[in-house]
PDB file of C-alpha atoms in Angstrom:
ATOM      1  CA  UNK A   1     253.596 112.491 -44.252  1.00 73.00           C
ATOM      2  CA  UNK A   2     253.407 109.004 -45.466  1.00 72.00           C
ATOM      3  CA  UNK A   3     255.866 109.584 -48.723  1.00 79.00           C
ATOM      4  CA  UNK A   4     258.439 111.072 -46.200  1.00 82.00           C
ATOM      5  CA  UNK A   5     257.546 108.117 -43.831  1.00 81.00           C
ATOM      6  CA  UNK A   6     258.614 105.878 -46.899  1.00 78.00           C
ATOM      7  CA  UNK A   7     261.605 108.009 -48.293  1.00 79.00           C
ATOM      8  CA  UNK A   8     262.912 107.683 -44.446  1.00 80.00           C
ATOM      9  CA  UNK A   9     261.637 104.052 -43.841  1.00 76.00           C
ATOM     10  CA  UNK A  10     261.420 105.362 -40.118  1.00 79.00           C
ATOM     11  CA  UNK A  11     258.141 106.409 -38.052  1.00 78.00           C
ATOM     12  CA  UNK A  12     258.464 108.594 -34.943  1.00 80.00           C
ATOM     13  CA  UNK A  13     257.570 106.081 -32.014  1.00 80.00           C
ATOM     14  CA  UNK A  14     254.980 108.675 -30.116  1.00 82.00           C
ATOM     15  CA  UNK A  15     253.382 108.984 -34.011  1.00 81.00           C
ATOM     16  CA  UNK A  16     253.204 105.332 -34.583  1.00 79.00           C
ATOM     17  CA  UNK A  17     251.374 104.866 -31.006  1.00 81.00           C
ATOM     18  CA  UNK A  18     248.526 107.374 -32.103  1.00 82.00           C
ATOM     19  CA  UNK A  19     248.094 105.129 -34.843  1.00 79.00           C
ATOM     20  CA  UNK A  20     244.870 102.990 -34.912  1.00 77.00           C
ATOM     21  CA  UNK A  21     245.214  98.783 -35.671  1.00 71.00           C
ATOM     22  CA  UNK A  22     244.448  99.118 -39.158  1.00 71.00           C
ATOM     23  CA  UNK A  23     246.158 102.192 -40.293  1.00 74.00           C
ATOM     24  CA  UNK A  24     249.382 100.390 -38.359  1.00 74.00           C
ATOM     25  CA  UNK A  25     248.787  97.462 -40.852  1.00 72.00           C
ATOM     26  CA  UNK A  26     248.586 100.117 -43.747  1.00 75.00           C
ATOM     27  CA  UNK A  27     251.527 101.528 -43.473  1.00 76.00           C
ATOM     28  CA  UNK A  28     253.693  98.434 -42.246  1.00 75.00           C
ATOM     29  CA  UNK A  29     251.963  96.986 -45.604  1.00 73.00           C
ATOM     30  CA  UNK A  30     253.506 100.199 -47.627  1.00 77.00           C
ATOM     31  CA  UNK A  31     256.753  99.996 -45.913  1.00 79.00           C
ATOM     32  CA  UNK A  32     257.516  96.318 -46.970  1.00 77.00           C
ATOM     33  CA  UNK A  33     256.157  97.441 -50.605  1.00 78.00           C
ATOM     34  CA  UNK A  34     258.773 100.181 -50.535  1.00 81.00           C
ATOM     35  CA  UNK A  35     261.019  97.603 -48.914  1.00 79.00           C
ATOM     36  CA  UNK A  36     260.918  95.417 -51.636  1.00 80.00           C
ATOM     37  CA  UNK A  37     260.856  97.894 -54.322  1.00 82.00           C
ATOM     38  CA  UNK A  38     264.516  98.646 -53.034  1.00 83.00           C
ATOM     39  CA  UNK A  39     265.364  95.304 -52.620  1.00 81.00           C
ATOM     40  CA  UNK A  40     264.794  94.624 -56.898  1.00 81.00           C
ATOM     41  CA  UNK A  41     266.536  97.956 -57.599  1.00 82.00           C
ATOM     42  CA  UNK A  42     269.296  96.635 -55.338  1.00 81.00           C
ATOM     43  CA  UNK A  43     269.222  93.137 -57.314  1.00 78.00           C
ATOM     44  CA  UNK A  44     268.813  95.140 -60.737  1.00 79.00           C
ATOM     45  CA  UNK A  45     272.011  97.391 -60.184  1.00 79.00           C
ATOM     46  CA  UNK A  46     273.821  94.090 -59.008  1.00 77.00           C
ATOM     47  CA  UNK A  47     272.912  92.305 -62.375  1.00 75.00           C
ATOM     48  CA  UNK A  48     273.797  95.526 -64.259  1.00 75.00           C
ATOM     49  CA  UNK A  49     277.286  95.973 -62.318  1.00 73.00           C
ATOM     50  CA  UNK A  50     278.111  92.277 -63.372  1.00 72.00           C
ATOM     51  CA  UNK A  51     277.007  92.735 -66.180  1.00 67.00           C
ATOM     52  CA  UNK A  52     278.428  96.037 -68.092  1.00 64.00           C
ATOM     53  CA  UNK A  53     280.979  96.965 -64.749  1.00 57.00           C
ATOM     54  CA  UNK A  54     278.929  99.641 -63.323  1.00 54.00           C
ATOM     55  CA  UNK A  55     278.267 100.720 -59.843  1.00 55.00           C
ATOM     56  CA  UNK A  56     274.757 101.256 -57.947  1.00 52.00           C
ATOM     57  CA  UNK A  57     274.164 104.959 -56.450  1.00 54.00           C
ATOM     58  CA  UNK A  58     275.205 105.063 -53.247  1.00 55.00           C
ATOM     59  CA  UNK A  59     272.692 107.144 -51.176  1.00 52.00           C
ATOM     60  CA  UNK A  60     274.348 109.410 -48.799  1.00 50.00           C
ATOM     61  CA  UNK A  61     272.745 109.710 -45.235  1.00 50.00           C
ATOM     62  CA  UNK A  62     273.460 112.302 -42.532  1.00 46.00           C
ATOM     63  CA  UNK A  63     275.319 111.008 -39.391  1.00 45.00           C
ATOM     64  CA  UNK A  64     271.991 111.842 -37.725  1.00 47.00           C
ATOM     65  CA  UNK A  65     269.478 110.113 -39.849  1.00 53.00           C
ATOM     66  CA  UNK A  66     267.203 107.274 -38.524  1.00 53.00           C
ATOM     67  CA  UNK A  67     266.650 104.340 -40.172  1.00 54.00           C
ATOM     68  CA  UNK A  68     265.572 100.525 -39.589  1.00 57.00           C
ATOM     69  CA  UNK A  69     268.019  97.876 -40.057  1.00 60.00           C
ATOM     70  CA  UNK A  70     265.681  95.134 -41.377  1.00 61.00           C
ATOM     71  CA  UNK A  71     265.273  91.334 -40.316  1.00 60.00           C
ATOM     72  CA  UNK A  72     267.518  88.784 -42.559  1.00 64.00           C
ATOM     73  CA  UNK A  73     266.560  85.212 -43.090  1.00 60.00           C
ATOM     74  CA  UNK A  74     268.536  82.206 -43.290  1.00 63.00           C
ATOM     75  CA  UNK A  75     269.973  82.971 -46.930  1.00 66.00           C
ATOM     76  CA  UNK A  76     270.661  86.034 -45.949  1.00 65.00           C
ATOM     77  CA  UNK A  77     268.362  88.027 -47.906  1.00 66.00           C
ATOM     78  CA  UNK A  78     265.739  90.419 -46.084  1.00 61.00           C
ATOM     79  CA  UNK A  79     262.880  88.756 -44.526  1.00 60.00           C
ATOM     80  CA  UNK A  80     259.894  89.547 -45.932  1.00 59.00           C
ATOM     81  CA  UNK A  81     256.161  88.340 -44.055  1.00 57.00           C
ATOM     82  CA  UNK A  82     253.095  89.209 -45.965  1.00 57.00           C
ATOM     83  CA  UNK A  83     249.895  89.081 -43.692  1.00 55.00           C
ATOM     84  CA  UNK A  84     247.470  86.356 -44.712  1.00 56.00           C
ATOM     85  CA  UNK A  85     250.002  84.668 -46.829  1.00 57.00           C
ATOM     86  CA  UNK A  86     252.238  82.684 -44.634  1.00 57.00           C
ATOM     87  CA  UNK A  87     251.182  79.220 -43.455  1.00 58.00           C
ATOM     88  CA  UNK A  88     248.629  79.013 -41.849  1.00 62.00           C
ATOM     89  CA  UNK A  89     247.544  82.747 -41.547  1.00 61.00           C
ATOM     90  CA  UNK A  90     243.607  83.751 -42.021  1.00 70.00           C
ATOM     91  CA  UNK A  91     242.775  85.579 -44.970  1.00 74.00           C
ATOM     92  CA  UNK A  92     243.359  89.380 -44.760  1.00 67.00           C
ATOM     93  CA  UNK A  93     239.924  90.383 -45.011  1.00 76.00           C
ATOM     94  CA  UNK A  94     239.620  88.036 -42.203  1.00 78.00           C
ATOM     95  CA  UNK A  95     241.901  89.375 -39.782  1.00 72.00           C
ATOM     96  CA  UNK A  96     240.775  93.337 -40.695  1.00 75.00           C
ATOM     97  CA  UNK A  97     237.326  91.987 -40.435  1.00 82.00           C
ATOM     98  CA  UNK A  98     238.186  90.796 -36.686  1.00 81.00           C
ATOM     99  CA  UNK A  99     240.648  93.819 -35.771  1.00 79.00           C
ATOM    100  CA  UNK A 100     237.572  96.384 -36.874  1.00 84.00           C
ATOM    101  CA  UNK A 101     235.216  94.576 -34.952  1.00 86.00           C
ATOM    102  CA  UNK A 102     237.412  94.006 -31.513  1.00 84.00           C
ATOM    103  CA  UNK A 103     238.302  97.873 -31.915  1.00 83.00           C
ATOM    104  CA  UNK A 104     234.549  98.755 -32.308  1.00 88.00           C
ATOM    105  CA  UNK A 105     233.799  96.656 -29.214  1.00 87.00           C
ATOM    106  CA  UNK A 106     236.547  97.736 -26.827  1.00 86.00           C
ATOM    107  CA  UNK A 107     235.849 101.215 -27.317  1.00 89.00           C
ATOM    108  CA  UNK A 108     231.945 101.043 -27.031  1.00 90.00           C
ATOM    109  CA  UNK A 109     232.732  98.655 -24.004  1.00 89.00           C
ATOM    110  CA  UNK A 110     235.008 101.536 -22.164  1.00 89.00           C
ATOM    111  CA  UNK A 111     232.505 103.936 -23.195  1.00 90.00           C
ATOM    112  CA  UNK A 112     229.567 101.584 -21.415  1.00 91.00           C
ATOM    113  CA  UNK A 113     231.678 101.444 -18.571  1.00 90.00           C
ATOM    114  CA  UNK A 114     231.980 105.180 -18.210  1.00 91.00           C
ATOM    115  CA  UNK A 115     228.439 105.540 -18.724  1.00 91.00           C
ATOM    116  CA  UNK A 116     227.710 103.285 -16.149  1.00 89.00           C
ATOM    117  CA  UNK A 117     229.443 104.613 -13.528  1.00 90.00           C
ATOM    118  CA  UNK A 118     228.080 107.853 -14.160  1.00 90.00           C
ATOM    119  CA  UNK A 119     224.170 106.683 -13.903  1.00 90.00           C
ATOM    120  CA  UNK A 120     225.333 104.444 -10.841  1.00 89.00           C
ATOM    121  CA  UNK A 121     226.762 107.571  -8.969  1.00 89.00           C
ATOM    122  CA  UNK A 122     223.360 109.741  -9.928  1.00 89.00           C
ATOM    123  CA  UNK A 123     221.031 106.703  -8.768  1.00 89.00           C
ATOM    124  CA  UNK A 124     222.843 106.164  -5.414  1.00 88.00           C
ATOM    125  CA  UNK A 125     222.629 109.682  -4.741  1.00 89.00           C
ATOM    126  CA  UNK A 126     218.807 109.999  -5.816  1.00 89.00           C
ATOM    127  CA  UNK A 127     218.188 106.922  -3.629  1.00 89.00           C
ATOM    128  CA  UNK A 128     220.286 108.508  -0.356  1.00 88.00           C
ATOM    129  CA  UNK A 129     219.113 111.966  -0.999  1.00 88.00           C
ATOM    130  CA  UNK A 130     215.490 110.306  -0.720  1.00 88.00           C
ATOM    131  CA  UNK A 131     215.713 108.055   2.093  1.00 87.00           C
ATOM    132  CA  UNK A 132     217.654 110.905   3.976  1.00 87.00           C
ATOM    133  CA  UNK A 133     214.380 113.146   3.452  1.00 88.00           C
ATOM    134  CA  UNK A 134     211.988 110.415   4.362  1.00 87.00           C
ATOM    135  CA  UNK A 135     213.566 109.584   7.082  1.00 85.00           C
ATOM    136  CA  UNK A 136     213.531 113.186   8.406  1.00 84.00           C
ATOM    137  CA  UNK A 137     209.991 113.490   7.739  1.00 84.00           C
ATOM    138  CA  UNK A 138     208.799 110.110   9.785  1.00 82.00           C
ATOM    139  CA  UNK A 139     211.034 111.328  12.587  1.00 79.00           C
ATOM    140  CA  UNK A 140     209.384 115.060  12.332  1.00 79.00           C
ATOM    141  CA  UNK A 141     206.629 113.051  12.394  1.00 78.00           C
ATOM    142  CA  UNK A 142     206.673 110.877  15.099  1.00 74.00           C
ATOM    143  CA  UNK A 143     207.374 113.526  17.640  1.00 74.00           C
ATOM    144  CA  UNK A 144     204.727 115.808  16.332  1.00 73.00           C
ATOM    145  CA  UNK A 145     201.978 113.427  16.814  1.00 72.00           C
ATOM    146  CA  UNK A 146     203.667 111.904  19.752  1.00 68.00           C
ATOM    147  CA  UNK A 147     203.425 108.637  19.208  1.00 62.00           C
ATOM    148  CA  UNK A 148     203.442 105.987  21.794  1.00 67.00           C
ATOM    149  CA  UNK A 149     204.036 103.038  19.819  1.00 70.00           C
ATOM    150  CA  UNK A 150     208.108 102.951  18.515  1.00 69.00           C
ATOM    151  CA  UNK A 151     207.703  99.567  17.551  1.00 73.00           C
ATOM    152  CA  UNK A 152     205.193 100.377  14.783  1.00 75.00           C
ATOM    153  CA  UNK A 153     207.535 103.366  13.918  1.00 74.00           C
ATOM    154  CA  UNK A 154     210.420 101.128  13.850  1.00 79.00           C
ATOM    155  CA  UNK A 155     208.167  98.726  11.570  1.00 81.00           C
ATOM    156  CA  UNK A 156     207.021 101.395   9.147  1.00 82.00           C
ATOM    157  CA  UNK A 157     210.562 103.036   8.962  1.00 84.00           C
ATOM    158  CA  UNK A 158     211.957  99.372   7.617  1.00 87.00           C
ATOM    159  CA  UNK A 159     209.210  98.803   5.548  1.00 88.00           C
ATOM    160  CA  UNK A 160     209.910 102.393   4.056  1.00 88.00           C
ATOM    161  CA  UNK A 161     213.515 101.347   3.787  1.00 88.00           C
ATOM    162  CA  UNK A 162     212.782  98.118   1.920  1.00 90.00           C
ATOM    163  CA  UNK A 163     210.292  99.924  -0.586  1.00 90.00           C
ATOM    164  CA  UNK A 164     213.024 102.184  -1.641  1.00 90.00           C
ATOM    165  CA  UNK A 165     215.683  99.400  -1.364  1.00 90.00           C
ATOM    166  CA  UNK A 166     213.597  97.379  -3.973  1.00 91.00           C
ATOM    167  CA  UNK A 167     212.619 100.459  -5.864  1.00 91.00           C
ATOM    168  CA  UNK A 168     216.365 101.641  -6.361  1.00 90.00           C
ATOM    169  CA  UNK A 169     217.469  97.899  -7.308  1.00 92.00           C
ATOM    170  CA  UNK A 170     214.530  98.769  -9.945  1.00 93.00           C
ATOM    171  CA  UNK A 171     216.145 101.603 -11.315  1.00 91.00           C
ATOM    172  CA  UNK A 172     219.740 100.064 -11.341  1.00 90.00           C
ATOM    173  CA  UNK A 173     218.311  96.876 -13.506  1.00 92.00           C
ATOM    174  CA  UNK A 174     216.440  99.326 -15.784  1.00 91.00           C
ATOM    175  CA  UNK A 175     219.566 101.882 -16.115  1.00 91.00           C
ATOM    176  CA  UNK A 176     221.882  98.390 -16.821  1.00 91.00           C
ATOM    177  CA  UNK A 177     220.047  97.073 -19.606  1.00 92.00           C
ATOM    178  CA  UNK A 178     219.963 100.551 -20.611  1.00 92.00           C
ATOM    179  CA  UNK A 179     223.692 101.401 -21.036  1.00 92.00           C
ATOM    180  CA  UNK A 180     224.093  97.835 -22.077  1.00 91.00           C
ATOM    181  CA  UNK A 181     221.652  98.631 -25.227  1.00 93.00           C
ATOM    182  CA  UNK A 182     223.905 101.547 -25.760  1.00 92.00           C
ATOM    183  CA  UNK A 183     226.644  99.907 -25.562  1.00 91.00           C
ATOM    184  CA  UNK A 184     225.400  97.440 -28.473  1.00 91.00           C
ATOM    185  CA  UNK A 185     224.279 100.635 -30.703  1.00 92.00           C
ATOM    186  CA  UNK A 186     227.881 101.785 -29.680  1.00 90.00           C
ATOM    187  CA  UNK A 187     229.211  99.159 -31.445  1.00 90.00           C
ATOM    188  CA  UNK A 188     227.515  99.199 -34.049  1.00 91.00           C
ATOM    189  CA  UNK A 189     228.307 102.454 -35.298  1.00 90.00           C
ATOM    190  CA  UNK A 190     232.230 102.557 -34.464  1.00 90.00           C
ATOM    191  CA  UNK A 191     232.469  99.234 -36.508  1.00 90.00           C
ATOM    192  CA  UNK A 192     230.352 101.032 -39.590  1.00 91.00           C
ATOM    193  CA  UNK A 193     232.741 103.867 -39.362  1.00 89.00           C
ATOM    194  CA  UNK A 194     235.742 102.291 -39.187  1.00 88.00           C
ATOM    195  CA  UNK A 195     234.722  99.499 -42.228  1.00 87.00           C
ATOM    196  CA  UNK A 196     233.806 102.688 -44.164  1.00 88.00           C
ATOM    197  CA  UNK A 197     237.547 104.293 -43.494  1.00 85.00           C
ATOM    198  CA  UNK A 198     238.804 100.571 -44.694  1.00 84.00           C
ATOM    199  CA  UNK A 199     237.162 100.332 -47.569  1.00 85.00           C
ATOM    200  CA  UNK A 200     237.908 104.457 -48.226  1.00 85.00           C
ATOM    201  CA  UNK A 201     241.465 103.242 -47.923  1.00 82.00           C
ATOM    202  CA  UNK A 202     241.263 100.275 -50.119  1.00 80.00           C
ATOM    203  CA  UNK A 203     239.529 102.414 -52.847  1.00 78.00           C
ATOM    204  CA  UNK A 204     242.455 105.280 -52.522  1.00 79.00           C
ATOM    205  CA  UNK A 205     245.322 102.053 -52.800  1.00 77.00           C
ATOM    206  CA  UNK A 206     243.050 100.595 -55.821  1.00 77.00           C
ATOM    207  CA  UNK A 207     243.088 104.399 -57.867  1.00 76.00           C
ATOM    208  CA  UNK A 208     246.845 105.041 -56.689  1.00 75.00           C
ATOM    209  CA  UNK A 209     247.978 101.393 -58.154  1.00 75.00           C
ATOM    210  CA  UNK A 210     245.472 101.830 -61.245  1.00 73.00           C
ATOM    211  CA  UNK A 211     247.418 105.345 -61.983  1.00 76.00           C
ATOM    212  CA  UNK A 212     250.599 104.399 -61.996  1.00 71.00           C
ATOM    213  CA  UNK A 213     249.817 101.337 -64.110  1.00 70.00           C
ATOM    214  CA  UNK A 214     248.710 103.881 -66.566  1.00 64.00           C
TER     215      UNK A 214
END
Protein backbone atom coordinates (compact mmCIF):
# COMPACT_ATOMS: atom_id res chain seq x y z
CA UNK A 1 0.00 0.00 0.00
CA UNK A 2 2.55 2.53 0.87
CA UNK A 3 4.98 1.78 -2.38
CA UNK A 4 1.79 2.30 -4.56
CA UNK A 5 0.96 5.36 -2.30
CA UNK A 6 4.53 6.61 -3.41
CA UNK A 7 4.58 5.36 -7.13
CA UNK A 8 1.08 7.45 -7.30
CA UNK A 9 2.17 10.35 -4.93
CA UNK A 10 -1.71 10.43 -4.18
CA UNK A 11 -3.63 9.06 -0.93
CA UNK A 12 -7.38 8.36 -1.09
CA UNK A 13 -8.89 11.23 1.18
CA UNK A 14 -11.38 8.71 3.31
CA UNK A 15 -7.80 6.52 3.74
CA UNK A 16 -5.76 9.41 4.80
CA UNK A 17 -8.59 10.40 7.52
CA UNK A 18 -8.30 6.82 9.16
CA UNK A 19 -4.85 7.66 9.53
CA UNK A 20 -3.54 8.32 13.11
CA UNK A 21 -1.17 11.83 13.81
CA UNK A 22 1.94 10.05 13.56
CA UNK A 23 1.50 7.61 10.81
CA UNK A 24 0.12 11.00 8.82
CA UNK A 25 3.65 12.46 9.59
CA UNK A 26 5.20 9.08 8.30
CA UNK A 27 4.03 9.02 5.24
CA UNK A 28 3.95 12.90 4.43
CA UNK A 29 7.78 12.36 5.61
CA UNK A 30 8.11 9.44 2.77
CA UNK A 31 6.27 11.38 0.24
CA UNK A 32 8.65 14.47 0.33
CA UNK A 33 11.63 11.74 0.36
CA UNK A 34 10.14 10.34 -2.82
CA UNK A 35 9.48 13.94 -3.77
CA UNK A 36 12.85 14.86 -3.72
CA UNK A 37 14.27 11.76 -5.04
CA UNK A 38 12.37 12.87 -8.32
CA UNK A 39 13.28 16.21 -8.05
CA UNK A 40 17.49 15.11 -8.38
CA UNK A 41 16.56 12.61 -11.12
CA UNK A 42 14.74 15.54 -12.74
CA UNK A 43 17.97 17.85 -12.16
CA UNK A 44 20.29 14.78 -13.20
CA UNK A 45 18.50 14.18 -16.67
CA UNK A 46 18.58 18.10 -17.11
CA UNK A 47 22.46 18.14 -16.59
CA UNK A 48 22.74 15.02 -18.80
CA UNK A 49 20.40 16.56 -21.67
CA UNK A 50 22.78 19.70 -21.64
CA UNK A 51 25.26 17.93 -21.45
CA UNK A 52 25.47 14.92 -24.18
CA UNK A 53 21.77 16.19 -25.98
CA UNK A 54 19.62 13.63 -24.49
CA UNK A 55 16.10 13.67 -23.33
CA UNK A 56 14.57 12.60 -19.76
CA UNK A 57 11.76 9.70 -19.90
CA UNK A 58 8.70 11.10 -20.10
CA UNK A 59 6.26 9.11 -17.86
CA UNK A 60 2.99 8.57 -19.45
CA UNK A 61 -0.17 8.97 -17.17
CA UNK A 62 -3.76 7.92 -17.91
CA UNK A 63 -6.28 10.80 -18.48
CA UNK A 64 -7.75 9.46 -15.23
CA UNK A 65 -4.83 9.31 -12.93
CA UNK A 66 -4.60 11.41 -9.69
CA UNK A 67 -1.84 13.18 -8.74
CA UNK A 68 -0.68 16.30 -6.51
CA UNK A 69 0.55 19.31 -8.13
CA UNK A 70 3.14 20.38 -5.51
CA UNK A 71 3.79 23.89 -3.78
CA UNK A 72 6.61 26.13 -5.68
CA UNK A 73 8.66 28.69 -3.91
CA UNK A 74 9.85 31.94 -4.93
CA UNK A 75 12.66 30.53 -7.38
CA UNK A 76 10.44 28.47 -8.65
CA UNK A 77 11.66 25.23 -7.57
CA UNK A 78 9.33 22.85 -5.38
CA UNK A 79 8.93 23.80 -1.87
CA UNK A 80 10.22 21.55 0.32
CA UNK A 81 9.45 21.90 4.58
CA UNK A 82 11.17 19.38 6.70
CA UNK A 83 9.53 19.13 10.26
CA UNK A 84 11.85 20.26 13.03
CA UNK A 85 14.17 21.90 10.65
CA UNK A 86 12.74 25.18 9.69
CA UNK A 87 13.22 28.21 11.95
CA UNK A 88 12.15 28.03 14.77
CA UNK A 89 10.46 24.51 14.78
CA UNK A 90 10.93 22.05 18.02
CA UNK A 91 12.94 19.15 17.54
CA UNK A 92 11.13 16.14 15.96
CA UNK A 93 11.34 13.95 18.79
CA UNK A 94 9.80 16.84 20.44
CA UNK A 95 6.79 17.35 18.55
CA UNK A 96 6.12 13.20 18.23
CA UNK A 97 6.84 13.21 21.87
CA UNK A 98 3.84 15.85 22.34
CA UNK A 99 1.48 14.44 19.43
CA UNK A 100 1.78 10.73 21.27
CA UNK A 101 1.06 12.11 24.44
CA UNK A 102 -2.07 14.59 23.42
CA UNK A 103 -3.40 11.43 21.39
CA UNK A 104 -2.97 9.17 24.52
CA UNK A 105 -4.82 11.79 26.58
CA UNK A 106 -7.74 12.68 24.32
CA UNK A 107 -8.65 9.25 23.85
CA UNK A 108 -8.39 8.09 27.58
CA UNK A 109 -10.24 11.49 28.28
CA UNK A 110 -13.34 10.45 25.81
CA UNK A 111 -13.11 7.12 27.18
CA UNK A 112 -13.42 8.71 31.02
CA UNK A 113 -16.17 10.58 29.81
CA UNK A 114 -18.07 7.58 28.55
CA UNK A 115 -17.35 5.81 31.59
CA UNK A 116 -18.67 8.40 33.55
CA UNK A 117 -21.78 8.78 32.22
CA UNK A 118 -22.38 5.27 32.39
CA UNK A 119 -21.69 4.96 36.41
CA UNK A 120 -23.67 8.38 36.73
CA UNK A 121 -26.81 6.84 34.98
CA UNK A 122 -26.44 3.40 37.27
CA UNK A 123 -25.98 5.60 40.58
CA UNK A 124 -29.00 7.88 39.89
CA UNK A 125 -31.03 4.99 39.25
CA UNK A 126 -29.75 2.97 42.43
CA UNK A 127 -30.39 6.17 44.42
CA UNK A 128 -34.24 6.69 42.84
CA UNK A 129 -34.95 3.05 42.77
CA UNK A 130 -34.10 3.28 46.67
CA UNK A 131 -35.75 6.28 47.81
CA UNK A 132 -38.84 5.17 45.66
CA UNK A 133 -38.91 1.86 47.92
CA UNK A 134 -38.34 3.68 51.14
CA UNK A 135 -40.64 5.92 50.59
CA UNK A 136 -43.31 3.24 49.92
CA UNK A 137 -42.43 1.47 52.95
CA UNK A 138 -42.75 4.68 55.52
CA UNK A 139 -46.04 5.41 53.80
CA UNK A 140 -47.16 1.49 54.20
CA UNK A 141 -46.07 2.26 57.34
CA UNK A 142 -47.63 5.10 58.59
CA UNK A 143 -51.10 3.94 57.81
CA UNK A 144 -50.55 0.55 59.28
CA UNK A 145 -49.69 1.79 62.63
CA UNK A 146 -51.91 4.74 62.23
CA UNK A 147 -50.05 7.29 63.25
CA UNK A 148 -51.31 10.49 64.63
CA UNK A 149 -48.38 12.57 64.44
CA UNK A 150 -47.63 13.66 60.37
CA UNK A 151 -45.32 16.11 61.48
CA UNK A 152 -42.86 13.54 62.88
CA UNK A 153 -43.58 11.50 59.65
CA UNK A 154 -42.93 14.45 57.60
CA UNK A 155 -39.62 14.93 59.81
CA UNK A 156 -38.39 11.36 59.50
CA UNK A 157 -39.31 11.15 55.71
CA UNK A 158 -36.74 14.36 55.14
CA UNK A 159 -34.32 13.15 57.33
CA UNK A 160 -34.53 9.77 55.28
CA UNK A 161 -34.27 11.88 52.18
CA UNK A 162 -31.17 13.77 53.32
CA UNK A 163 -29.36 10.43 54.49
CA UNK A 164 -29.65 9.10 51.05
CA UNK A 165 -29.06 12.56 49.46
CA UNK A 166 -25.63 12.65 51.32
CA UNK A 167 -25.07 8.98 50.87
CA UNK A 168 -25.54 9.13 46.95
CA UNK A 169 -23.27 12.44 46.76
CA UNK A 170 -20.91 9.71 48.58
CA UNK A 171 -21.02 7.37 45.93
CA UNK A 172 -20.78 9.98 43.04
CA UNK A 173 -17.34 11.48 44.74
CA UNK A 174 -16.07 7.89 45.21
CA UNK A 175 -17.18 6.69 41.50
CA UNK A 176 -15.38 10.30 40.18
CA UNK A 177 -12.11 9.81 41.57
CA UNK A 178 -12.62 6.42 40.40
CA UNK A 179 -13.01 6.88 36.60
CA UNK A 180 -10.65 9.75 36.99
CA UNK A 181 -7.85 7.09 38.24
CA UNK A 182 -8.82 5.19 35.19
CA UNK A 183 -8.64 7.67 33.18
CA UNK A 184 -4.85 8.35 34.31
CA UNK A 185 -4.02 4.40 33.88
CA UNK A 186 -5.83 5.06 30.47
CA UNK A 187 -3.31 7.20 29.56
CA UNK A 188 -0.77 5.65 30.47
CA UNK A 189 -1.07 2.68 28.50
CA UNK A 190 -2.32 4.30 25.04
CA UNK A 191 0.87 6.55 25.27
CA UNK A 192 3.16 3.16 25.95
CA UNK A 193 1.51 1.65 22.98
CA UNK A 194 1.66 4.15 20.70
CA UNK A 195 5.67 5.15 21.69
CA UNK A 196 6.22 1.38 21.15
CA UNK A 197 4.52 1.57 17.39
CA UNK A 198 6.99 4.83 16.99
CA UNK A 199 9.88 3.45 17.87
CA UNK A 200 8.70 -0.08 15.84
CA UNK A 201 8.51 2.36 12.97
CA UNK A 202 11.74 4.09 13.46
CA UNK A 203 13.53 0.67 13.78
CA UNK A 204 11.72 -0.65 10.33
CA UNK A 205 12.97 3.08 8.53
CA UNK A 206 16.56 2.48 10.30
CA UNK A 207 16.84 -1.51 8.67
CA UNK A 208 15.08 -0.30 5.30
CA UNK A 209 17.78 2.75 4.94
CA UNK A 210 20.68 0.40 6.37
CA UNK A 211 19.68 -2.20 3.38
CA UNK A 212 19.72 -0.24 0.70
CA UNK A 213 22.98 1.40 1.77
CA UNK A 214 24.28 -2.06 1.46
Amino acid sequence: MLQQILHDMYIDPELLAELGDVQKHILFYKMREEQLRRWKERETWEALAQDEGLRPPKTKRAASDKHIQWLLGADGEVWVWIMGEGPGDKPYEEISEELIAERARLQAQKEAEELWRQKEAEITKKFRDALANEKARILAEKWKVEMEDRKAAKVLEERIHEEFKRKEEEERKRGEEQIRLQEEQRAKELYWTLKQAQLHCQDSEKEEREWEEQ
